Short mmCIF file of C-alpha atoms and ligand atoms in Angstrom, two decimals:
data_model
loop_
_atom_site.label_atom_id
_atom_site.label_comp_id
_atom_site.label_asym_id
_atom_site.label_seq_id
_atom_site.Cartn_x
_atom_site.Cartn_y
_atom_site.Cartn_z
CA MET A 24 -7.59 -33.75 -6.74
CA SER A 25 -9.01 -32.28 -9.90
CA ASP A 26 -6.67 -30.97 -12.58
CA VAL A 27 -7.67 -27.37 -11.95
CA ARG A 28 -4.56 -25.32 -11.21
CA VAL A 29 -4.80 -21.67 -10.34
CA ARG A 30 -2.33 -19.15 -9.03
CA PHE A 31 -2.06 -15.83 -7.30
CA ALA A 32 0.84 -13.91 -8.82
CA PRO A 33 1.42 -10.67 -6.92
CA SER A 34 4.29 -8.28 -7.43
CA PRO A 35 5.67 -7.33 -4.01
CA THR A 36 5.72 -3.59 -4.54
CA GLY A 37 3.44 -2.20 -1.85
CA TYR A 38 1.33 -3.21 1.10
CA PHE A 39 -1.18 -5.98 0.56
CA HIS A 40 -4.47 -4.37 -0.34
CA ILE A 41 -8.10 -5.35 -0.67
CA GLY A 42 -7.89 -5.78 -4.44
CA GLY A 43 -4.99 -8.22 -4.20
CA ALA A 44 -6.67 -10.05 -1.34
CA ARG A 45 -9.84 -10.45 -3.39
CA THR A 46 -7.88 -11.84 -6.37
CA ALA A 47 -6.02 -14.25 -4.10
CA LEU A 48 -9.30 -15.27 -2.49
CA PHE A 49 -11.11 -15.96 -5.78
CA ASN A 50 -8.26 -18.18 -6.92
CA TRP A 51 -8.10 -19.97 -3.60
CA LEU A 52 -11.88 -20.45 -3.50
CA TYR A 53 -11.91 -21.85 -6.98
CA ALA A 54 -9.16 -24.32 -6.06
CA LYS A 55 -11.06 -25.36 -2.94
CA HIS A 56 -14.37 -25.61 -4.77
CA THR A 57 -12.95 -27.80 -7.52
CA GLY A 58 -10.48 -29.77 -5.42
CA GLY A 59 -7.70 -28.22 -7.48
CA THR A 60 -4.33 -26.71 -6.64
CA PHE A 61 -3.59 -23.15 -5.56
CA VAL A 62 -0.12 -21.86 -6.37
CA LEU A 63 1.50 -18.71 -4.99
CA ARG A 64 4.01 -17.10 -7.29
CA ILE A 65 5.83 -13.93 -6.36
CA GLU A 66 6.40 -11.86 -9.48
CA ASP A 67 9.56 -10.18 -8.34
CA SER A 68 11.57 -10.13 -11.55
CA ASP A 69 11.52 -6.32 -11.59
CA THR A 70 13.94 -6.17 -8.68
CA GLU A 71 14.08 -2.39 -8.44
CA ARG A 72 10.48 -2.02 -7.37
CA ASN A 73 10.31 -4.90 -4.90
CA THR A 74 10.59 -4.46 -1.19
CA LYS A 75 11.09 -6.87 1.66
CA GLU A 76 8.30 -5.18 3.68
CA SER A 77 5.90 -5.68 0.86
CA LEU A 78 6.71 -9.37 0.63
CA ASN A 79 6.37 -9.79 4.39
CA SER A 80 3.07 -7.97 4.43
CA LEU A 81 1.81 -10.14 1.62
CA LEU A 82 2.81 -13.46 3.17
CA SER A 83 1.71 -12.68 6.69
CA ASN A 84 -1.66 -11.35 5.56
CA LEU A 85 -2.30 -14.31 3.29
CA ARG A 86 -1.59 -16.57 6.25
CA TRP A 87 -3.80 -14.48 8.50
CA MET A 88 -6.64 -14.85 6.01
CA GLY A 89 -5.96 -18.58 5.86
CA LEU A 90 -5.28 -18.56 2.12
CA ASP A 91 -2.69 -21.28 2.21
CA TRP A 92 -0.98 -22.45 -0.95
CA ASP A 93 -0.65 -26.07 -1.97
CA GLU A 94 2.82 -26.38 -3.41
CA GLY A 95 6.15 -24.67 -3.87
CA PRO A 96 9.82 -25.20 -3.06
CA GLU A 97 10.24 -26.79 0.35
CA VAL A 98 11.43 -24.55 3.19
CA GLY A 99 11.69 -25.94 6.70
CA GLY A 100 9.04 -28.60 6.36
CA SER A 101 6.46 -26.42 4.59
CA TYR A 102 6.09 -24.83 1.19
CA GLY A 103 7.54 -21.51 0.25
CA PRO A 104 6.08 -19.61 -2.65
CA TYR A 105 7.71 -19.66 -6.06
CA PHE A 106 9.85 -16.59 -6.68
CA GLN A 107 10.38 -15.43 -10.24
CA SER A 108 13.72 -13.98 -9.17
CA GLU A 109 14.91 -17.57 -8.62
CA ARG A 110 13.72 -18.87 -11.97
CA GLY A 111 16.04 -17.05 -14.37
CA ASP A 112 17.20 -20.34 -15.92
CA VAL A 113 13.66 -21.34 -16.83
CA TYR A 114 13.10 -18.06 -18.67
CA GLN A 115 16.48 -18.26 -20.40
CA LYS A 116 15.69 -21.77 -21.66
CA HIS A 117 12.46 -20.64 -23.28
CA LEU A 118 14.00 -17.45 -24.59
CA GLN A 119 16.74 -19.46 -26.24
CA ARG A 120 14.19 -21.70 -27.89
CA LEU A 121 12.26 -18.71 -29.27
CA ARG A 122 15.50 -17.21 -30.56
CA ASP A 123 16.48 -20.50 -32.20
CA GLU A 124 13.11 -20.61 -33.88
CA GLY A 125 13.53 -17.04 -35.15
CA LYS A 126 10.57 -15.70 -33.20
CA VAL A 127 12.62 -13.17 -31.29
CA TYR A 128 15.03 -10.53 -32.56
CA GLU A 129 17.30 -7.92 -31.04
CA LYS A 130 16.82 -4.18 -31.56
CA ASP A 131 18.38 -1.33 -29.54
CA GLY A 132 19.79 -3.89 -27.12
CA ALA A 133 16.32 -5.22 -26.20
CA LEU A 134 14.73 -8.49 -27.32
CA TRP A 135 11.46 -8.29 -29.21
CA LEU A 136 8.81 -10.88 -29.93
CA LYS A 137 7.49 -11.00 -33.49
CA VAL A 138 3.70 -10.87 -33.37
CA SER A 139 1.66 -13.23 -35.52
CA GLY A 140 -0.49 -10.59 -37.20
CA GLU A 141 -3.55 -12.67 -36.38
CA THR A 142 -6.49 -11.48 -34.30
CA GLN A 143 -6.42 -13.22 -30.92
CA THR A 144 -9.56 -14.43 -29.25
CA ILE A 145 -9.42 -14.33 -25.48
CA ASP A 146 -11.58 -17.08 -24.08
CA ASP A 147 -12.82 -15.22 -21.01
CA ILE A 148 -15.27 -16.92 -18.69
CA ILE A 149 -16.64 -13.62 -17.44
CA HIS A 150 -16.48 -11.42 -20.53
CA GLY A 151 -17.13 -14.03 -23.18
CA PRO A 152 -14.84 -14.15 -26.22
CA VAL A 153 -12.85 -10.92 -26.54
CA GLN A 154 -11.04 -10.27 -29.81
CA ARG A 155 -7.92 -8.21 -30.06
CA LEU A 156 -5.18 -7.68 -32.57
CA GLU A 157 -1.68 -7.13 -31.27
CA GLU A 158 -0.36 -4.92 -34.05
CA LYS A 159 3.19 -4.33 -33.01
CA ASP A 160 6.09 -6.50 -31.94
CA PHE A 161 6.85 -6.02 -28.26
CA VAL A 162 9.82 -6.21 -25.91
CA ILE A 163 10.22 -9.34 -23.78
CA TYR A 164 13.70 -8.64 -22.40
CA ARG A 165 14.91 -5.12 -21.66
CA SER A 166 18.31 -3.88 -22.74
CA ASN A 167 19.51 -4.23 -19.14
CA GLY A 168 18.89 -7.97 -19.38
CA THR A 169 15.78 -8.17 -17.19
CA PRO A 170 12.73 -9.98 -18.52
CA VAL A 171 9.46 -8.13 -19.03
CA PHE A 172 6.34 -9.07 -17.02
CA HIS A 173 4.43 -10.52 -20.01
CA PHE A 174 7.13 -13.03 -20.79
CA VAL A 175 7.81 -14.40 -17.32
CA ASN A 176 4.11 -14.40 -16.49
CA VAL A 177 3.27 -16.56 -19.49
CA VAL A 178 6.29 -18.85 -19.21
CA ASP A 179 5.42 -19.52 -15.59
CA ASP A 180 1.75 -20.12 -16.24
CA MET A 181 2.79 -22.57 -18.92
CA GLU A 182 5.49 -24.28 -16.82
CA MET A 183 3.21 -24.44 -13.79
CA LYS A 184 0.41 -25.88 -15.91
CA ILE A 185 -2.05 -23.22 -14.83
CA THR A 186 -5.50 -24.06 -16.18
CA HIS A 187 -7.39 -20.88 -15.16
CA VAL A 188 -5.94 -17.40 -14.92
CA ILE A 189 -8.14 -15.45 -12.54
CA ARG A 190 -6.97 -11.85 -12.21
CA GLY A 191 -8.06 -8.23 -12.21
CA GLU A 192 -9.78 -6.80 -15.25
CA ASP A 193 -6.96 -4.30 -15.65
CA HIS A 194 -5.00 -7.21 -17.14
CA LEU A 195 -7.50 -7.91 -19.90
CA SER A 196 -5.65 -5.45 -22.13
CA ASN A 197 -2.43 -7.45 -21.67
CA THR A 198 -3.98 -10.73 -22.60
CA SER A 199 -3.58 -10.49 -26.37
CA LYS A 200 0.16 -10.14 -25.79
CA HIS A 201 -0.03 -13.21 -23.60
CA LEU A 202 -1.83 -15.16 -26.30
CA GLU A 203 0.88 -14.16 -28.78
CA LEU A 204 3.40 -15.59 -26.33
CA TYR A 205 1.51 -18.87 -25.88
CA GLN A 206 1.33 -19.20 -29.61
CA ALA A 207 5.06 -18.53 -30.02
CA LEU A 208 5.89 -20.97 -27.22
CA GLY A 209 3.64 -23.58 -28.81
CA ALA A 210 1.57 -24.03 -25.66
CA PRO A 211 -2.20 -23.99 -25.25
CA ALA A 212 -3.51 -20.92 -23.44
CA PRO A 213 -5.32 -21.35 -20.14
CA LYS A 214 -8.86 -20.15 -19.60
CA PHE A 215 -9.13 -16.58 -18.40
CA ALA A 216 -11.43 -14.98 -15.87
CA HIS A 217 -10.87 -11.24 -15.60
CA ILE A 218 -12.64 -10.14 -12.49
CA PRO A 219 -14.34 -6.74 -12.14
CA LEU A 220 -12.56 -3.86 -10.48
CA ILE A 221 -13.21 -2.65 -6.97
CA LEU A 222 -14.28 0.98 -7.03
CA LYS A 223 -13.60 3.44 -4.24
CA ALA A 224 -16.25 3.82 -1.57
CA ASP A 225 -16.99 7.37 -2.66
CA GLY A 226 -16.57 8.79 -6.09
CA PRO A 227 -15.43 7.35 -9.37
CA GLY A 228 -12.38 5.27 -10.04
CA LYS A 229 -10.67 2.18 -8.86
CA MET A 230 -9.84 1.84 -5.22
CA SER A 231 -6.18 2.56 -4.75
CA LYS A 232 -3.68 1.66 -2.09
CA ARG A 233 -3.96 5.17 -0.73
CA ASP A 234 -7.70 4.99 -0.09
CA ARG A 235 -8.86 4.59 3.47
CA GLY A 236 -9.66 1.01 4.34
CA SER A 237 -7.74 -0.41 1.40
CA LEU A 238 -5.02 -2.29 3.28
CA VAL A 239 -5.60 -5.77 4.68
CA GLU A 240 -3.26 -4.85 7.52
CA GLU A 241 -5.77 -2.27 8.82
CA TYR A 242 -8.38 -4.96 9.42
CA ARG A 243 -5.92 -7.24 11.05
CA ASP A 244 -4.76 -4.44 13.35
CA LYS A 245 -8.39 -3.79 14.26
CA PHE A 246 -8.87 -7.46 15.10
CA PHE A 247 -11.38 -8.14 12.36
CA LEU A 248 -12.26 -11.77 11.89
CA PRO A 249 -10.64 -13.19 8.77
CA SER A 250 -13.87 -15.08 8.09
CA ALA A 251 -15.74 -11.75 7.91
CA LEU A 252 -13.22 -10.19 5.57
CA ILE A 253 -13.38 -13.29 3.38
CA ASN A 254 -17.17 -13.25 3.36
CA TYR A 255 -17.19 -9.57 2.43
CA LEU A 256 -14.51 -9.87 -0.26
CA SER A 257 -16.16 -12.92 -1.77
CA LEU A 258 -19.18 -10.76 -2.59
CA LEU A 259 -17.14 -8.09 -4.37
CA GLY A 260 -17.93 -9.21 -7.87
CA TRP A 261 -19.43 -12.60 -7.07
CA SER A 262 -22.71 -13.77 -5.61
CA PRO A 263 -24.18 -17.18 -4.90
CA LYS A 264 -27.23 -16.15 -6.99
CA ASP A 265 -29.61 -16.50 -4.11
CA ASP A 266 -30.34 -14.13 -1.26
CA ARG A 267 -27.51 -15.23 0.92
CA GLU A 268 -24.95 -12.69 2.05
CA LEU A 269 -23.76 -13.86 5.43
CA MET A 270 -21.95 -17.08 4.75
CA SER A 271 -19.41 -19.27 6.44
CA LEU A 272 -16.24 -20.21 4.64
CA ASP A 273 -17.56 -23.70 3.91
CA GLU A 274 -20.74 -22.30 2.43
CA ILE A 275 -18.76 -19.94 0.22
CA ILE A 276 -16.47 -22.71 -0.97
CA ALA A 277 -19.46 -24.88 -1.80
CA ALA A 278 -21.19 -22.13 -3.79
CA PHE A 279 -18.22 -20.41 -5.42
CA ASP A 280 -17.86 -20.70 -9.16
CA LEU A 281 -16.39 -18.58 -11.92
CA VAL A 282 -19.67 -18.36 -13.81
CA GLY A 283 -21.16 -16.58 -10.79
CA ILE A 284 -18.78 -13.63 -11.21
CA ASN A 285 -20.32 -10.43 -12.60
CA LYS A 286 -18.97 -8.04 -15.15
CA THR A 287 -20.07 -4.99 -13.21
CA HIS A 288 -17.54 -3.32 -11.02
CA ALA A 289 -18.01 -3.69 -7.30
CA ARG A 290 -18.02 -0.78 -4.89
CA PHE A 291 -16.14 -0.97 -1.65
CA ASP A 292 -18.32 -0.42 1.40
CA GLU A 293 -16.57 -0.25 4.73
CA LYS A 294 -19.85 -0.17 6.68
CA LYS A 295 -20.99 -3.41 5.17
CA LEU A 296 -17.68 -5.00 6.02
CA ALA A 297 -18.02 -3.80 9.62
CA PHE A 298 -21.56 -5.18 9.73
CA MET A 299 -20.37 -8.56 8.47
CA ASN A 300 -17.63 -8.56 11.06
CA ALA A 301 -20.19 -8.01 13.82
CA GLU A 302 -22.35 -10.84 12.49
CA HIS A 303 -19.45 -13.25 12.21
CA LEU A 304 -18.46 -12.31 15.74
CA LYS A 305 -21.89 -13.32 17.03
CA GLN A 306 -21.68 -16.67 15.30
CA LEU A 307 -18.24 -17.55 16.57
CA PRO A 308 -18.23 -20.70 18.72
CA LYS A 309 -17.73 -19.77 22.38
CA GLU A 310 -14.30 -21.38 22.64
CA GLU A 311 -13.10 -19.56 19.55
CA PHE A 312 -14.45 -16.28 20.88
CA PHE A 313 -12.62 -16.89 24.13
CA LYS A 314 -9.36 -17.73 22.40
CA ARG A 315 -9.46 -14.68 20.19
CA GLY A 316 -10.69 -12.42 22.98
CA VAL A 317 -7.76 -13.44 25.18
CA GLU A 318 -5.39 -12.70 22.31
CA VAL A 319 -6.91 -9.24 21.88
CA LEU A 320 -6.56 -8.43 25.57
CA ARG A 321 -2.99 -9.61 25.53
CA LYS A 322 -2.09 -7.56 22.49
CA THR A 323 -3.74 -4.45 23.91
CA GLU A 324 -1.75 -4.81 27.12
CA HIS A 325 -4.51 -6.03 29.38
CA ALA A 326 -2.82 -9.25 30.36
CA ASP A 327 -3.66 -8.49 34.01
CA TRP A 328 -7.32 -9.13 33.15
CA LEU A 329 -6.53 -12.71 32.22
CA LYS A 330 -5.72 -13.95 35.70
CA ASP A 331 -9.13 -15.32 36.60
CA GLU A 332 -10.07 -17.50 33.68
CA ALA A 333 -13.46 -18.53 35.07
CA TYR A 334 -14.46 -14.89 35.57
CA LEU A 335 -13.21 -14.00 32.10
CA LYS A 336 -15.21 -16.83 30.53
CA LYS A 337 -18.38 -15.61 32.19
CA ILE A 338 -17.76 -12.08 30.94
CA PHE A 339 -17.02 -13.18 27.40
CA ASP A 340 -20.13 -15.36 27.37
CA ILE A 341 -22.37 -12.41 28.11
CA VAL A 342 -20.68 -9.78 25.92
CA GLN A 343 -20.38 -11.82 22.74
CA GLU A 344 -23.86 -11.06 21.41
CA LYS A 345 -23.49 -7.32 21.99
CA LEU A 346 -19.95 -6.74 20.80
CA ARG A 347 -19.56 -5.34 17.29
CA SER A 348 -15.84 -5.83 16.94
CA PHE A 349 -12.91 -7.18 18.89
CA GLU A 350 -11.39 -3.74 18.64
CA GLU A 351 -14.07 -2.57 21.09
CA LEU A 352 -13.49 -5.44 23.50
CA PRO A 353 -11.05 -3.84 25.98
CA ASN A 354 -13.24 -0.78 26.42
CA PHE A 355 -16.40 -2.88 26.44
CA VAL A 356 -15.31 -5.01 29.37
CA ALA A 357 -13.05 -2.59 31.25
CA TYR A 358 -15.44 -1.97 34.16
CA PHE A 359 -15.47 -5.65 35.04
CA PHE A 360 -11.83 -5.33 36.04
CA ASP A 361 -11.61 -1.81 37.35
CA GLU A 362 -13.50 -1.08 40.53
CA ASN A 363 -12.87 2.61 39.95
CA TYR A 364 -14.56 2.58 36.54
CA PRO A 365 -15.63 6.05 35.43
CA PHE A 366 -19.26 7.18 35.47
CA GLU A 367 -19.86 8.55 32.00
CA PRO A 368 -21.41 12.04 32.15
CA THR A 369 -23.66 11.46 29.11
CA ALA A 370 -24.87 8.18 30.58
CA LEU A 371 -25.56 9.93 33.86
CA GLN A 372 -27.62 12.59 32.07
CA LYS A 373 -29.83 9.88 30.62
CA ILE A 374 -30.77 8.37 33.96
CA LEU A 375 -31.34 11.55 35.96
CA LYS A 376 -35.03 11.46 35.11
CA HIS A 377 -35.34 8.25 37.11
CA GLN A 378 -34.18 10.05 40.25
CA PRO A 379 -31.24 7.80 41.03
CA LYS A 380 -30.82 9.36 44.45
CA GLU A 381 -34.03 7.62 45.51
CA ARG A 382 -33.81 4.54 43.27
CA LEU A 383 -30.34 3.45 44.36
CA PRO A 384 -31.07 3.20 48.09
CA GLU A 385 -34.30 1.33 47.23
CA LEU A 386 -32.25 -1.06 45.13
CA GLN A 387 -29.74 -1.51 47.95
CA ILE A 388 -32.48 -2.58 50.30
CA ALA A 389 -34.20 -4.88 47.81
CA LEU A 390 -31.01 -6.59 46.64
CA SER A 391 -29.25 -6.93 49.97
CA SER A 392 -32.13 -8.95 51.40
CA LEU A 393 -31.90 -11.59 48.67
CA PRO A 394 -30.68 -14.94 50.02
CA THR A 395 -29.45 -16.05 46.60
CA PHE A 396 -28.45 -13.97 43.62
CA ASP A 397 -29.00 -15.14 40.05
CA CYS A 398 -30.61 -13.70 36.91
CA GLU A 399 -34.10 -14.93 37.69
CA ILE A 400 -34.15 -13.96 41.34
CA VAL A 401 -32.79 -10.49 40.62
CA GLU A 402 -35.24 -9.98 37.78
CA ASN A 403 -38.14 -10.89 40.06
CA ALA A 404 -36.83 -8.65 42.80
CA LEU A 405 -36.73 -5.66 40.41
CA LYS A 406 -40.23 -6.43 39.16
CA THR A 407 -41.58 -6.61 42.69
CA LEU A 408 -39.81 -3.41 43.62
CA SER A 409 -41.15 -1.45 40.65
CA ALA A 410 -44.68 -2.77 41.28
CA GLU A 411 -44.46 -1.78 44.94
CA LYS A 412 -43.27 1.73 44.13
CA ASN A 413 -45.59 1.99 41.17
CA LEU A 414 -42.74 2.85 38.79
CA PRO A 415 -41.80 1.40 35.42
CA ALA A 416 -39.23 -1.38 35.66
CA GLY A 417 -36.96 0.71 33.40
CA ALA A 418 -36.45 3.24 36.18
CA TYR A 419 -34.62 0.57 38.20
CA ILE A 420 -33.04 -1.28 35.29
CA HIS A 421 -31.39 1.77 33.72
CA THR A 422 -30.31 3.24 37.02
CA LEU A 423 -28.81 -0.02 38.15
CA ARG A 424 -26.91 -0.56 34.91
CA PHE A 425 -25.46 2.90 35.22
CA ALA A 426 -24.47 2.36 38.83
CA VAL A 427 -22.64 -0.92 38.29
CA SER A 428 -20.95 -0.06 34.99
CA GLY A 429 -20.93 3.72 34.61
CA ARG A 430 -22.67 3.38 31.24
CA ASN A 431 -26.04 2.82 29.68
CA VAL A 432 -25.08 0.18 27.15
CA GLY A 433 -23.64 -3.25 27.67
CA PRO A 434 -24.60 -6.88 28.02
CA SER A 435 -27.97 -7.99 29.35
CA LEU A 436 -28.36 -6.42 32.80
CA TYR A 437 -29.37 -9.54 34.73
CA HIS A 438 -26.43 -11.46 33.34
CA LEU A 439 -24.14 -8.58 34.11
CA LEU A 440 -25.35 -8.54 37.75
CA ASP A 441 -25.00 -12.28 37.98
CA VAL A 442 -21.38 -12.14 36.81
CA LEU A 443 -20.49 -9.35 39.24
CA GLY A 444 -22.20 -11.07 42.17
CA LYS A 445 -24.24 -9.64 45.01
CA ASP A 446 -21.47 -8.13 47.14
CA GLU A 447 -19.81 -6.41 44.23
CA VAL A 448 -23.13 -5.07 42.94
CA LEU A 449 -23.91 -3.59 46.36
CA ARG A 450 -20.42 -2.10 46.61
CA ARG A 451 -20.84 -0.52 43.18
CA ILE A 452 -24.20 0.99 44.04
CA GLN A 453 -22.67 2.50 47.15
CA ARG A 454 -19.75 3.91 45.21
CA CYS A 455 -22.13 5.42 42.68
CA LEU A 456 -24.09 7.13 45.44
CA GLU A 457 -20.89 8.51 46.93
CA THR A 458 -19.26 9.55 43.66
CA CYS A 459 -21.97 10.92 41.42
CA SER A 460 -23.70 14.20 41.81
CA PHE A 461 -27.33 13.75 40.86
CA ALA A 462 -28.26 17.40 41.18
N1 LIG B 509 2.16 -9.63 -11.15
C1 LIG B 509 0.93 -9.29 -11.80
C2 LIG B 509 0.13 -8.36 -10.90
O1 LIG B 509 0.40 -8.29 -9.72
C3 LIG B 509 0.19 -10.59 -12.07
C4 LIG B 509 -0.92 -10.51 -13.04
C5 LIG B 509 -1.53 -11.88 -13.26
O2 LIG B 509 -2.20 -12.37 -12.34
O3 LIG B 509 -1.32 -12.46 -14.31
O4 LIG B 509 -0.72 -7.65 -11.35
#
């Protein structure tokens, strides 16, 4: 363990969004990279704005992303986060000390910190030294007795021995107040890394919780891979300074460092995230793909498709390279399980030029005479057939795909035929002939 200690300190006031997830991730990555400690601290001292849903969303999405924290009060054999709402005594102790030392005074029922009058230099790893003068005294406890964010934030960072404060750039303007507080408390300030903002996909301004695609929940509901979201978020403001974009978690951890973070704001790009998800999906180990695929089918109420595990495994093996997201999975594999799969009209239009009315009976004859039925044998049979009839192989390939699946996209045709098996393929061709009008 190194002595690096970082924290993610969200206020539970809304759903967990991309910006918060990116801040959490950068802290977590830095802890992993340095062998340090990642602390989760819920900044819930402003009780009026906190909600239970928000806290639940935060915790469950952090867990879903795999951003586990390393310490905290023990709950049921694991660590809970720290809650500021449970640390009133700690803040009171430090407040009392500041009052005893004459650094705090009361005015209009509130408690104010006397500023030093000195220019503060923020030692920021990303922005370099930033100088600011805090001209006016400021409130640290409201007249209703609740502490103000600046005070509890600094007391906790001090008490929790945080070495690096990694947070959104919108907090840079608060940092001179925080330095005043460290000075008053007689504690050294941590290093700061104020990370660039995430701008909306279209138009100016920071991405807000109301923008489409801004909630972590949305990706989870669409069965995105956490590894893809992590890969994408890691590049919002950071880069490994080489050409790499698609990276595994281990590669990101190995390369991640605070000096690699840019000052320029990052722009959110949903398409790129979707692309990364598709790439991560392709790279998933087979067993992991199977496990997640089963989960998706269960959650989308297709548990009846899970009965024949061997069949399911074969299907998953051939669809993995073509699938762009798990969200598409049920629709992508539906015809494997439904013998009355629909024949898509637009797909039908595309194969009419091959004269399916003639091609399908020719295929029936060629395929039914095969003594064995695997990818290679079927491929050869189709080649022979197209040579015999002096037609391009595509005429048979596209027609056959349509007949057995009702579509013109899907996994590799020969593998698809192999998984369905000879009898089923012949049944499907027959059904196509009987159902579709090729006029
Ligand atoms: N509770 C603050 C926020 O959510 C924490 C800021 C910080 O990381 O210091 O913005």
